[in-house]
Amino acid sequence: MYTGVDNIEVDKQTGDVWIGCHPVTHMMLSHSQNITNKAGSQVLRLRFDTKDAPYRNIDMREVFINDGSMLSGSSVASFYDDKILIGTVLDKMALCEVTAF
């Protein structure tokens, strides 16, 4: 998947990897120079088939995507109790309920 990876969080209970991403990197650069320029936000979840390497299968899911109208420039995501807290570089945070992914 073509995206700009920012921060990676590992769920200590499940081993899932949660990644805050910039789906269009040049828009994030424009946003960092002028906060009124919106940048997209994306969160990916990786789930490995085993706890230890080598990993034969990795399930990658896009659990959040936005054009910047709701949340601009996501940088990190943390999952807890069926919710994702998504942080940004320069904008606000969002707490999203996860119903399916």
PDB file of N, CA and C in Angstrom:
ATOM      1  N   MET A   1       0.852  -1.165   0.000  1.00  0.00           N
ATOM      2  CA  MET A   1       0.000   0.000   0.000  1.00  0.00           C
ATOM      3  C   MET A   1       0.901   1.231   0.000  1.00  0.00           C
ATOM      4  N   TYR A   2       0.602   2.158  -0.859  1.00  0.00           N
ATOM      5  CA  TYR A   2       1.381   3.392  -0.932  1.00  0.00           C
ATOM      6  C   TYR A   2       0.831   4.392   0.079  1.00  0.00           C
ATOM      7  N   THR A   3       1.614   4.661   1.109  1.00  0.00           N
ATOM      8  CA  THR A   3       1.216   5.612   2.146  1.00  0.00           C
ATOM      9  C   THR A   3       2.466   6.032   2.899  1.00  0.00           C
ATOM     10  N   GLY A   4       2.376   7.143   3.577  1.00  0.00           N
ATOM     11  CA  GLY A   4       3.499   7.614   4.382  1.00  0.00           C
ATOM     12  C   GLY A   4       3.303   7.201   5.831  1.00  0.00           C
ATOM     13  N   VAL A   5       4.069   6.236   6.269  1.00  0.00           N
ATOM     14  CA  VAL A   5       3.972   5.742   7.645  1.00  0.00           C
ATOM     15  C   VAL A   5       4.576   6.767   8.590  1.00  0.00           C
ATOM     16  N   ASP A   6       3.860   7.052   9.685  1.00  0.00           N
ATOM     17  CA  ASP A   6       4.379   7.986  10.681  1.00  0.00           C
ATOM     18  C   ASP A   6       4.762   7.225  11.952  1.00  0.00           C
ATOM     19  N   ASN A   7       3.824   6.961  12.827  1.00  0.00           N
ATOM     20  CA  ASN A   7       4.132   6.269  14.083  1.00  0.00           C
ATOM     21  C   ASN A   7       3.475   4.898  14.136  1.00  0.00           C
ATOM     22  N   ILE A   8       4.148   3.986  14.824  1.00  0.00           N
ATOM     23  CA  ILE A   8       3.699   2.598  14.941  1.00  0.00           C
ATOM     24  C   ILE A   8       3.474   2.272  16.412  1.00  0.00           C
ATOM     25  N   GLU A   9       2.318   1.713  16.710  1.00  0.00           N
ATOM     26  CA  GLU A   9       1.981   1.278  18.070  1.00  0.00           C
ATOM     27  C   GLU A   9       1.698  -0.219  18.034  1.00  0.00           C
ATOM     28  N   VAL A  10       2.188  -0.942  19.036  1.00  0.00           N
ATOM     29  CA  VAL A  10       1.940  -2.374  19.129  1.00  0.00           C
ATOM     30  C   VAL A  10       1.019  -2.635  20.314  1.00  0.00           C
ATOM     31  N   ASP A  11      -0.095  -3.315  20.055  1.00  0.00           N
ATOM     32  CA  ASP A  11      -1.028  -3.701  21.106  1.00  0.00           C
ATOM     33  C   ASP A  11      -0.386  -4.828  21.904  1.00  0.00           C
ATOM     34  N   LYS A  12      -0.116  -4.602  23.164  1.00  0.00           N
ATOM     35  CA  LYS A  12       0.596  -5.585  23.986  1.00  0.00           C
ATOM     36  C   LYS A  12      -0.223  -6.835  24.250  1.00  0.00           C
ATOM     37  N   GLN A  13      -1.538  -6.739  24.167  1.00  0.00           N
ATOM     38  CA  GLN A  13      -2.382  -7.907  24.408  1.00  0.00           C
ATOM     39  C   GLN A  13      -2.495  -8.805  23.175  1.00  0.00           C
ATOM     40  N   THR A  14      -2.648  -8.190  22.002  1.00  0.00           N
ATOM     41  CA  THR A  14      -2.903  -8.987  20.795  1.00  0.00           C
ATOM     42  C   THR A  14      -1.696  -9.098  19.867  1.00  0.00           C
ATOM     43  N   GLY A  15      -0.762  -8.173  19.981  1.00  0.00           N
ATOM     44  CA  GLY A  15       0.364  -8.126  19.052  1.00  0.00           C
ATOM     45  C   GLY A  15       0.044  -7.387  17.768  1.00  0.00           C
ATOM     46  N   ASP A  16      -1.198  -6.906  17.628  1.00  0.00           N
ATOM     47  CA  ASP A  16      -1.565  -6.133  16.447  1.00  0.00           C
ATOM     48  C   ASP A  16      -0.726  -4.863  16.375  1.00  0.00           C
ATOM     49  N   VAL A  17      -0.425  -4.454  15.161  1.00  0.00           N
ATOM     50  CA  VAL A  17       0.348  -3.241  14.924  1.00  0.00           C
ATOM     51  C   VAL A  17      -0.604  -2.194  14.348  1.00  0.00           C
ATOM     52  N   TRP A  18      -0.658  -1.036  14.991  1.00  0.00           N
ATOM     53  CA  TRP A  18      -1.506   0.080  14.571  1.00  0.00           C
ATOM     54  C   TRP A  18      -0.601   1.189  14.052  1.00  0.00           C
ATOM     55  N   ILE A  19      -0.910   1.676  12.844  1.00  0.00           N
ATOM     56  CA  ILE A  19      -0.024   2.622  12.177  1.00  0.00           C
ATOM     57  C   ILE A  19      -0.803   3.874  11.774  1.00  0.00           C
ATOM     58  N   GLY A  20      -0.338   5.032  12.224  1.00  0.00           N
ATOM     59  CA  GLY A  20      -0.860   6.311  11.763  1.00  0.00           C
ATOM     60  C   GLY A  20      -0.130   6.683  10.489  1.00  0.00           C
ATOM     61  N   CYS A  21      -0.883   7.034   9.444  1.00  0.00           N
ATOM     62  CA  CYS A  21      -0.277   7.253   8.126  1.00  0.00           C
ATOM     63  C   CYS A  21      -0.758   8.545   7.480  1.00  0.00           C
ATOM     64  N   HIS A  22       0.040   8.984   6.503  1.00  0.00           N
ATOM     65  CA  HIS A  22      -0.295  10.109   5.636  1.00  0.00           C
ATOM     66  C   HIS A  22      -0.508   9.536   4.232  1.00  0.00           C
ATOM     67  N   PRO A  23      -1.772   9.378   3.802  1.00  0.00           N
ATOM     68  CA  PRO A  23      -2.028   8.717   2.523  1.00  0.00           C
ATOM     69  C   PRO A  23      -1.490   9.479   1.307  1.00  0.00           C
ATOM     70  N   VAL A  24      -1.380  10.798   1.415  1.00  0.00           N
ATOM     71  CA  VAL A  24      -0.801  11.607   0.335  1.00  0.00           C
ATOM     72  C   VAL A  24       0.258  12.497   0.985  1.00  0.00           C
ATOM     73  N   THR A  25       1.492  12.061   0.896  1.00  0.00           N
ATOM     74  CA  THR A  25       2.583  12.681   1.656  1.00  0.00           C
ATOM     75  C   THR A  25       2.761  14.156   1.333  1.00  0.00           C
ATOM     76  N   HIS A  26       2.691  14.540   0.077  1.00  0.00           N
ATOM     77  CA  HIS A  26       2.911  15.955  -0.258  1.00  0.00           C
ATOM     78  C   HIS A  26       1.835  16.857   0.344  1.00  0.00           C
ATOM     79  N   MET A  27       0.623  16.331   0.558  1.00  0.00           N
ATOM     80  CA  MET A  27      -0.414  17.127   1.217  1.00  0.00           C
ATOM     81  C   MET A  27      -0.063  17.361   2.685  1.00  0.00           C
ATOM     82  N   MET A  28       0.585  16.380   3.317  1.00  0.00           N
ATOM     83  CA  MET A  28       1.021  16.561   4.704  1.00  0.00           C
ATOM     84  C   MET A  28       2.099  17.631   4.785  1.00  0.00           C
ATOM     85  N   LEU A  29       3.001  17.671   3.821  1.00  0.00           N
ATOM     86  CA  LEU A  29       4.034  18.703   3.800  1.00  0.00           C
ATOM     87  C   LEU A  29       3.412  20.085   3.643  1.00  0.00           C
ATOM     88  N   SER A  30       2.413  20.206   2.790  1.00  0.00           N
ATOM     89  CA  SER A  30       1.704  21.471   2.612  1.00  0.00           C
ATOM     90  C   SER A  30       0.966  21.865   3.894  1.00  0.00           C
ATOM     91  N   HIS A  31       0.360  20.894   4.559  1.00  0.00           N
ATOM     92  CA  HIS A  31      -0.362  21.125   5.820  1.00  0.00           C
ATOM     93  C   HIS A  31       0.601  21.605   6.909  1.00  0.00           C
ATOM     94  N   SER A  32       1.800  21.059   6.933  1.00  0.00           N
ATOM     95  CA  SER A  32       2.777  21.453   7.957  1.00  0.00           C
ATOM     96  C   SER A  32       3.258  22.891   7.763  1.00  0.00           C
ATOM     97  N   GLN A  33       3.171  23.407   6.541  1.00  0.00           N
ATOM     98  CA  GLN A  33       3.561  24.783   6.275  1.00  0.00           C
ATOM     99  C   GLN A  33       2.408  25.761   6.464  1.00  0.00           C
ATOM    100  N   ASN A  34       1.183  25.275   6.311  1.00  0.00           N
ATOM    101  CA  ASN A  34      -0.007  26.104   6.474  1.00  0.00           C
ATOM    102  C   ASN A  34      -1.144  25.209   6.940  1.00  0.00           C
ATOM    103  N   ILE A  35      -1.536  25.355   8.194  1.00  0.00           N
ATOM    104  CA  ILE A  35      -2.509  24.441   8.806  1.00  0.00           C
ATOM    105  C   ILE A  35      -3.876  24.476   8.122  1.00  0.00           C
ATOM    106  N   THR A  36      -4.159  25.529   7.369  1.00  0.00           N
ATOM    107  CA  THR A  36      -5.443  25.586   6.655  1.00  0.00           C
ATOM    108  C   THR A  36      -5.468  24.652   5.449  1.00  0.00           C
ATOM    109  N   ASN A  37      -4.303  24.220   4.975  1.00  0.00           N
ATOM    110  CA  ASN A  37      -4.240  23.217   3.913  1.00  0.00           C
ATOM    111  C   ASN A  37      -4.455  21.850   4.549  1.00  0.00           C
ATOM    112  N   LYS A  38      -5.523  21.199   4.194  1.00  0.00           N
ATOM    113  CA  LYS A  38      -5.859  19.915   4.808  1.00  0.00           C
ATOM    114  C   LYS A  38      -5.039  18.767   4.206  1.00  0.00           C
ATOM    115  N   ALA A  39      -4.761  17.791   5.047  1.00  0.00           N
ATOM    116  CA  ALA A  39      -4.047  16.587   4.629  1.00  0.00           C
ATOM    117  C   ALA A  39      -4.863  15.372   5.039  1.00  0.00           C
ATOM    118  N   GLY A  40      -4.830  14.354   4.236  1.00  0.00           N
ATOM    119  CA  GLY A  40      -5.570  13.136   4.538  1.00  0.00           C
ATOM    120  C   GLY A  40      -5.051  12.420   5.777  1.00  0.00           C
ATOM    121  N   SER A  41      -5.882  11.553   6.301  1.00  0.00           N
ATOM    122  CA  SER A  41      -5.539  10.736   7.470  1.00  0.00           C
ATOM    123  C   SER A  41      -5.881   9.286   7.181  1.00  0.00           C
ATOM    124  N   GLN A  42      -5.042   8.401   7.706  1.00  0.00           N
ATOM    125  CA  GLN A  42      -5.248   6.978   7.478  1.00  0.00           C
ATOM    126  C   GLN A  42      -4.698   6.197   8.664  1.00  0.00           C
ATOM    127  N   VAL A  43      -5.396   5.131   9.027  1.00  0.00           N
ATOM    128  CA  VAL A  43      -4.929   4.218  10.060  1.00  0.00           C
ATOM    129  C   VAL A  43      -4.980   2.805   9.490  1.00  0.00           C
ATOM    130  N   LEU A  44      -3.873   2.101   9.653  1.00  0.00           N
ATOM    131  CA  LEU A  44      -3.788   0.703   9.231  1.00  0.00           C
ATOM    132  C   LEU A  44      -3.597  -0.188  10.445  1.00  0.00           C
ATOM    133  N   ARG A  45      -4.151  -1.401  10.358  1.00  0.00           N
ATOM    134  CA  ARG A  45      -3.910  -2.411  11.386  1.00  0.00           C
ATOM    135  C   ARG A  45      -3.282  -3.627  10.727  1.00  0.00           C
ATOM    136  N   LEU A  46      -2.171  -4.087  11.284  1.00  0.00           N
ATOM    137  CA  LEU A  46      -1.528  -5.313  10.815  1.00  0.00           C
ATOM    138  C   LEU A  46      -1.721  -6.389  11.874  1.00  0.00           C
ATOM    139  N   ARG A  47      -2.131  -7.565  11.437  1.00  0.00           N
ATOM    140  CA  ARG A  47      -2.284  -8.711  12.345  1.00  0.00           C
ATOM    141  C   ARG A  47      -1.450  -9.859  11.773  1.00  0.00           C
ATOM    142  N   PHE A  48      -0.544 -10.353  12.574  1.00  0.00           N
ATOM    143  CA  PHE A  48       0.358 -11.429  12.156  1.00  0.00           C
ATOM    144  C   PHE A  48      -0.236 -12.777  12.530  1.00  0.00           C
ATOM    145  N   ASP A  49       0.102 -13.805  11.753  1.00  0.00           N
ATOM    146  CA  ASP A  49      -0.466 -15.133  11.996  1.00  0.00           C
ATOM    147  C   ASP A  49       0.170 -15.837  13.190  1.00  0.00           C
ATOM    148  N   THR A  50       1.350 -15.405  13.608  1.00  0.00           N
ATOM    149  CA  THR A  50       2.008 -15.976  14.785  1.00  0.00           C
ATOM    150  C   THR A  50       2.617 -14.854  15.610  1.00  0.00           C
ATOM    151  N   LYS A  51       2.943 -15.160  16.843  1.00  0.00           N
ATOM    152  CA  LYS A  51       3.559 -14.162  17.726  1.00  0.00           C
ATOM    153  C   LYS A  51       5.036 -13.939  17.410  1.00  0.00           C
ATOM    154  N   ASP A  52       5.676 -14.937  16.794  1.00  0.00           N
ATOM    155  CA  ASP A  52       7.111 -14.850  16.521  1.00  0.00           C
ATOM    156  C   ASP A  52       7.395 -15.026  15.035  1.00  0.00           C
ATOM    157  N   ALA A  53       8.475 -14.402  14.606  1.00  0.00           N
ATOM    158  CA  ALA A  53       8.911 -14.554  13.213  1.00  0.00           C
ATOM    159  C   ALA A  53       9.360 -15.997  12.989  1.00  0.00           C
ATOM    160  N   PRO A  54       9.286 -16.542  11.829  1.00  0.00           N
ATOM    161  CA  PRO A  54       8.868 -15.885  10.588  1.00  0.00           C
ATOM    162  C   PRO A  54       7.343 -15.821  10.473  1.00  0.00           C
ATOM    163  N   TYR A  55       6.858 -14.737   9.921  1.00  0.00           N
ATOM    164  CA  TYR A  55       5.430 -14.548   9.713  1.00  0.00           C
ATOM    165  C   TYR A  55       5.084 -14.986   8.295  1.00  0.00           C
ATOM    166  N   ARG A  56       4.144 -15.890   8.181  1.00  0.00           N
ATOM    167  CA  ARG A  56       3.764 -16.371   6.854  1.00  0.00           C
ATOM    168  C   ARG A  56       2.614 -15.561   6.272  1.00  0.00           C
ATOM    169  N   ASN A  57       1.726 -15.123   7.136  1.00  0.00           N
ATOM    170  CA  ASN A  57       0.561 -14.349   6.680  1.00  0.00           C
ATOM    171  C   ASN A  57       0.412 -13.103   7.539  1.00  0.00           C
ATOM    172  N   ILE A  58       0.213 -11.989   6.878  1.00  0.00           N
ATOM    173  CA  ILE A  58      -0.041 -10.726   7.566  1.00  0.00           C
ATOM    174  C   ILE A  58      -1.331 -10.160   6.994  1.00  0.00           C
ATOM    175  N   ASP A  59      -2.290  -9.926   7.875  1.00  0.00           N
ATOM    176  CA  ASP A  59      -3.565  -9.344   7.480  1.00  0.00           C
ATOM    177  C   ASP A  59      -3.478  -7.837   7.688  1.00  0.00           C
ATOM    178  N   MET A  60      -3.547  -7.062   6.600  1.00  0.00           N
ATOM    179  CA  MET A  60      -3.502  -5.611   6.705  1.00  0.00           C
ATOM    180  C   MET A  60      -4.885  -5.053   6.397  1.00  0.00           C
ATOM    181  N   ARG A  61      -5.384  -4.228   7.317  1.00  0.00           N
ATOM    182  CA  ARG A  61      -6.704  -3.618   7.142  1.00  0.00           C
ATOM    183  C   ARG A  61      -6.593  -2.109   7.270  1.00  0.00           C
ATOM    184  N   GLU A  62      -7.290  -1.417   6.418  1.00  0.00           N
ATOM    185  CA  GLU A  62      -7.427   0.022   6.552  1.00  0.00           C
ATOM    186  C   GLU A  62      -8.659   0.254   7.420  1.00  0.00           C
ATOM    187  N   VAL A  63      -8.460   0.752   8.633  1.00  0.00           N
ATOM    188  CA  VAL A  63      -9.574   0.903   9.562  1.00  0.00           C
ATOM    189  C   VAL A  63     -10.082   2.339   9.649  1.00  0.00           C
ATOM    190  N   PHE A  64      -9.319   3.271   9.077  1.00  0.00           N
ATOM    191  CA  PHE A  64      -9.769   4.668   9.043  1.00  0.00           C
ATOM    192  C   PHE A  64      -9.133   5.344   7.848  1.00  0.00           C
ATOM    193  N   ILE A  65      -9.940   6.102   7.109  1.00  0.00           N
ATOM    194  CA  ILE A  65      -9.431   6.927   6.016  1.00  0.00           C
ATOM    195  C   ILE A  65     -10.310   8.177   5.954  1.00  0.00           C
ATOM    196  N   ASN A  66      -9.671   9.327   5.755  1.00  0.00           N
ATOM    197  CA  ASN A  66     -10.387  10.580   5.677  1.00  0.00           C
ATOM    198  C   ASN A  66      -9.572  11.541   4.826  1.00  0.00           C
ATOM    199  N   ASP A  67     -10.240  12.402   4.081  1.00  0.00           N
ATOM    200  CA  ASP A  67      -9.565  13.338   3.189  1.00  0.00           C
ATOM    201  C   ASP A  67      -8.998  14.569   3.900  1.00  0.00           C
ATOM    202  N   GLY A  68      -9.145  14.630   5.207  1.00  0.00           N
ATOM    203  CA  GLY A  68      -8.666  15.770   5.982  1.00  0.00           C
ATOM    204  C   GLY A  68      -9.788  16.668   6.465  1.00  0.00           C
ATOM    205  N   SER A  69     -11.004  16.413   6.003  1.00  0.00           N
ATOM    206  CA  SER A  69     -12.135  17.241   6.413  1.00  0.00           C
ATOM    207  C   SER A  69     -12.520  17.008   7.873  1.00  0.00           C
ATOM    208  N   MET A  70     -12.358  15.782   8.353  1.00  0.00           N
ATOM    209  CA  MET A  70     -12.641  15.475   9.760  1.00  0.00           C
ATOM    210  C   MET A  70     -11.383  15.536  10.609  1.00  0.00           C
ATOM    211  N   LEU A  71     -10.305  14.986  10.082  1.00  0.00           N
ATOM    212  CA  LEU A  71      -9.052  14.869  10.827  1.00  0.00           C
ATOM    213  C   LEU A  71      -7.904  15.031   9.837  1.00  0.00           C
ATOM    214  N   SER A  72      -7.066  16.008  10.076  1.00  0.00           N
ATOM    215  CA  SER A  72      -6.027  16.346   9.112  1.00  0.00           C
ATOM    216  C   SER A  72      -4.644  15.944   9.604  1.00  0.00           C
ATOM    217  N   GLY A  73      -3.979  15.097   8.844  1.00  0.00           N
ATOM    218  CA  GLY A  73      -2.591  14.738   9.137  1.00  0.00           C
ATOM    219  C   GLY A  73      -2.411  13.767  10.280  1.00  0.00           C
ATOM    220  N   SER A  74      -3.106  12.626  10.234  1.00  0.00           N
ATOM    221  CA  SER A  74      -2.964  11.632  11.314  1.00  0.00           C
ATOM    222  C   SER A  74      -1.522  11.169  11.434  1.00  0.00           C
ATOM    223  N   SER A  75      -1.117  10.921  12.675  1.00  0.00           N
ATOM    224  CA  SER A  75       0.268  10.496  12.893  1.00  0.00           C
ATOM    225  C   SER A  75       0.385   9.266  13.775  1.00  0.00           C
ATOM    226  N   VAL A  76      -0.654   8.935  14.528  1.00  0.00           N
ATOM    227  CA  VAL A  76      -0.568   7.810  15.454  1.00  0.00           C
ATOM    228  C   VAL A  76      -1.972   7.305  15.763  1.00  0.00           C
ATOM    229  N   ALA A  77      -2.069   6.017  16.070  1.00  0.00           N
ATOM    230  CA  ALA A  77      -3.346   5.428  16.453  1.00  0.00           C
ATOM    231  C   ALA A  77      -3.117   4.413  17.553  1.00  0.00           C
ATOM    232  N   SER A  78      -4.017   4.420  18.523  1.00  0.00           N
ATOM    233  CA  SER A  78      -3.941   3.468  19.623  1.00  0.00           C
ATOM    234  C   SER A  78      -5.324   2.855  19.829  1.00  0.00           C
ATOM    235  N   PHE A  79      -5.379   1.528  19.929  1.00  0.00           N
ATOM    236  CA  PHE A  79      -6.635   0.803  20.049  1.00  0.00           C
ATOM    237  C   PHE A  79      -6.833   0.321  21.479  1.00  0.00           C
ATOM    238  N   TYR A  80      -8.056   0.518  22.006  1.00  0.00           N
ATOM    239  CA  TYR A  80      -8.391   0.025  23.331  1.00  0.00           C
ATOM    240  C   TYR A  80      -9.911  -0.064  23.448  1.00  0.00           C
ATOM    241  N   ASP A  81     -10.393  -1.198  23.916  1.00  0.00           N
ATOM    242  CA  ASP A  81     -11.811  -1.361  24.254  1.00  0.00           C
ATOM    243  C   ASP A  81     -12.727  -0.969  23.088  1.00  0.00           C
ATOM    244  N   ASP A  82     -12.448  -1.497  21.900  1.00  0.00           N
ATOM    245  CA  ASP A  82     -13.230  -1.244  20.695  1.00  0.00           C
ATOM    246  C   ASP A  82     -13.273   0.223  20.271  1.00  0.00           C
ATOM    247  N   LYS A  83     -12.233   0.959  20.624  1.00  0.00           N
ATOM    248  CA  LYS A  83     -12.114   2.353  20.211  1.00  0.00           C
ATOM    249  C   LYS A  83     -10.693   2.617  19.725  1.00  0.00           C
ATOM    250  N   ILE A  84     -10.571   3.565  18.807  1.00  0.00           N
ATOM    251  CA  ILE A  84      -9.256   3.999  18.338  1.00  0.00           C
ATOM    252  C   ILE A  84      -9.112   5.477  18.661  1.00  0.00           C
ATOM    253  N   LEU A  85      -8.018   5.813  19.313  1.00  0.00           N
ATOM    254  CA  LEU A  85      -7.656   7.208  19.523  1.00  0.00           C
ATOM    255  C   LEU A  85      -6.634   7.549  18.441  1.00  0.00           C
ATOM    256  N   ILE A  86      -6.972   8.518  17.610  1.00  0.00           N
ATOM    257  CA  ILE A  86      -6.110   8.909  16.500  1.00  0.00           C
ATOM    258  C   ILE A  86      -5.568  10.306  16.777  1.00  0.00           C
ATOM    259  N   GLY A  87      -4.256  10.424  16.782  1.00  0.00           N
ATOM    260  CA  GLY A  87      -3.616  11.710  16.987  1.00  0.00           C
ATOM    261  C   GLY A  87      -3.083  12.251  15.669  1.00  0.00           C
ATOM    262  N   THR A  88      -2.871  13.558  15.633  1.00  0.00           N
ATOM    263  CA  THR A  88      -2.363  14.210  14.429  1.00  0.00           C
ATOM    264  C   THR A  88      -1.086  14.971  14.760  1.00  0.00           C
ATOM    265  N   VAL A  89      -0.447  15.462  13.722  1.00  0.00           N
ATOM    266  CA  VAL A  89       0.771  16.244  13.904  1.00  0.00           C
ATOM    267  C   VAL A  89       0.440  17.651  14.387  1.00  0.00           C
ATOM    268  N   LEU A  90      -0.529  18.304  13.753  1.00  0.00           N
ATOM    269  CA  LEU A  90      -0.817  19.707  14.054  1.00  0.00           C
ATOM    270  C   LEU A  90      -2.278  19.991  14.381  1.00  0.00           C
ATOM    271  N   ASP A  91      -3.139  19.024  14.182  1.00  0.00           N
ATOM    272  CA  ASP A  91      -4.578  19.242  14.318  1.00  0.00           C
ATOM    273  C   ASP A  91      -5.063  18.637  15.630  1.00  0.00           C
ATOM    274  N   LYS A  92      -6.302  18.300  15.693  1.00  0.00           N
ATOM    275  CA  LYS A  92      -6.924  17.724  16.884  1.00  0.00           C
ATOM    276  C   LYS A  92      -6.757  16.210  16.922  1.00  0.00           C
ATOM    277  N   MET A  93      -7.381  15.581  17.913  1.00  0.00           N
ATOM    278  CA  MET A  93      -7.431  14.119  18.001  1.00  0.00           C
ATOM    279  C   MET A  93      -8.864  13.675  17.751  1.00  0.00           C
ATOM    280  N   ALA A  94      -9.023  12.386  17.469  1.00  0.00           N
ATOM    281  CA  ALA A  94     -10.355  11.818  17.291  1.00  0.00           C
ATOM    282  C   ALA A  94     -10.422  10.499  18.027  1.00  0.00           C
ATOM    283  N   LEU A  95     -11.529  10.279  18.705  1.00  0.00           N
ATOM    284  CA  LEU A  95     -11.806   9.005  19.347  1.00  0.00           C
ATOM    285  C   LEU A  95     -12.930   8.356  18.551  1.00  0.00           C
ATOM    286  N   CYS A  96     -12.635   7.235  17.923  1.00  0.00           N
ATOM    287  CA  CYS A  96     -13.588   6.568  17.033  1.00  0.00           C
ATOM    288  C   CYS A  96     -13.962   5.206  17.591  1.00  0.00           C
ATOM    289  N   GLU A  97     -15.249   4.908  17.554  1.00  0.00           N
ATOM    290  CA  GLU A  97     -15.717   3.583  17.935  1.00  0.00           C
ATOM    291  C   GLU A  97     -15.523   2.644  16.751  1.00  0.00           C
ATOM    292  N   VAL A  98     -14.968   1.490  17.024  1.00  0.00           N
ATOM    293  CA  VAL A  98     -14.728   0.498  15.972  1.00  0.00           C
ATOM    294  C   VAL A  98     -15.883  -0.498  16.004  1.00  0.00           C
ATOM    295  N   THR A  99     -16.626  -0.533  14.921  1.00  0.00           N
ATOM    296  CA  THR A  99     -17.756  -1.450  14.855  1.00  0.00           C
ATOM    297  C   THR A  99     -17.427  -2.670  13.996  1.00  0.00           C
ATOM    298  N   ALA A 100     -16.573  -2.490  13.006  1.00  0.00           N
ATOM    299  CA  ALA A 100     -16.159  -3.610  12.156  1.00  0.00           C
ATOM    300  C   ALA A 100     -14.951  -3.184  11.339  1.00  0.00           C
ATOM    301  N   PHE A 101     -14.098  -4.160  11.039  1.00  0.00           N
ATOM    302  CA  PHE A 101     -12.991  -3.927  10.096  1.00  0.00           C
ATOM    303  C   PHE A 101     -12.397  -5.235   9.673  1.00  0.00           C
TER     304      PHE A 101
END
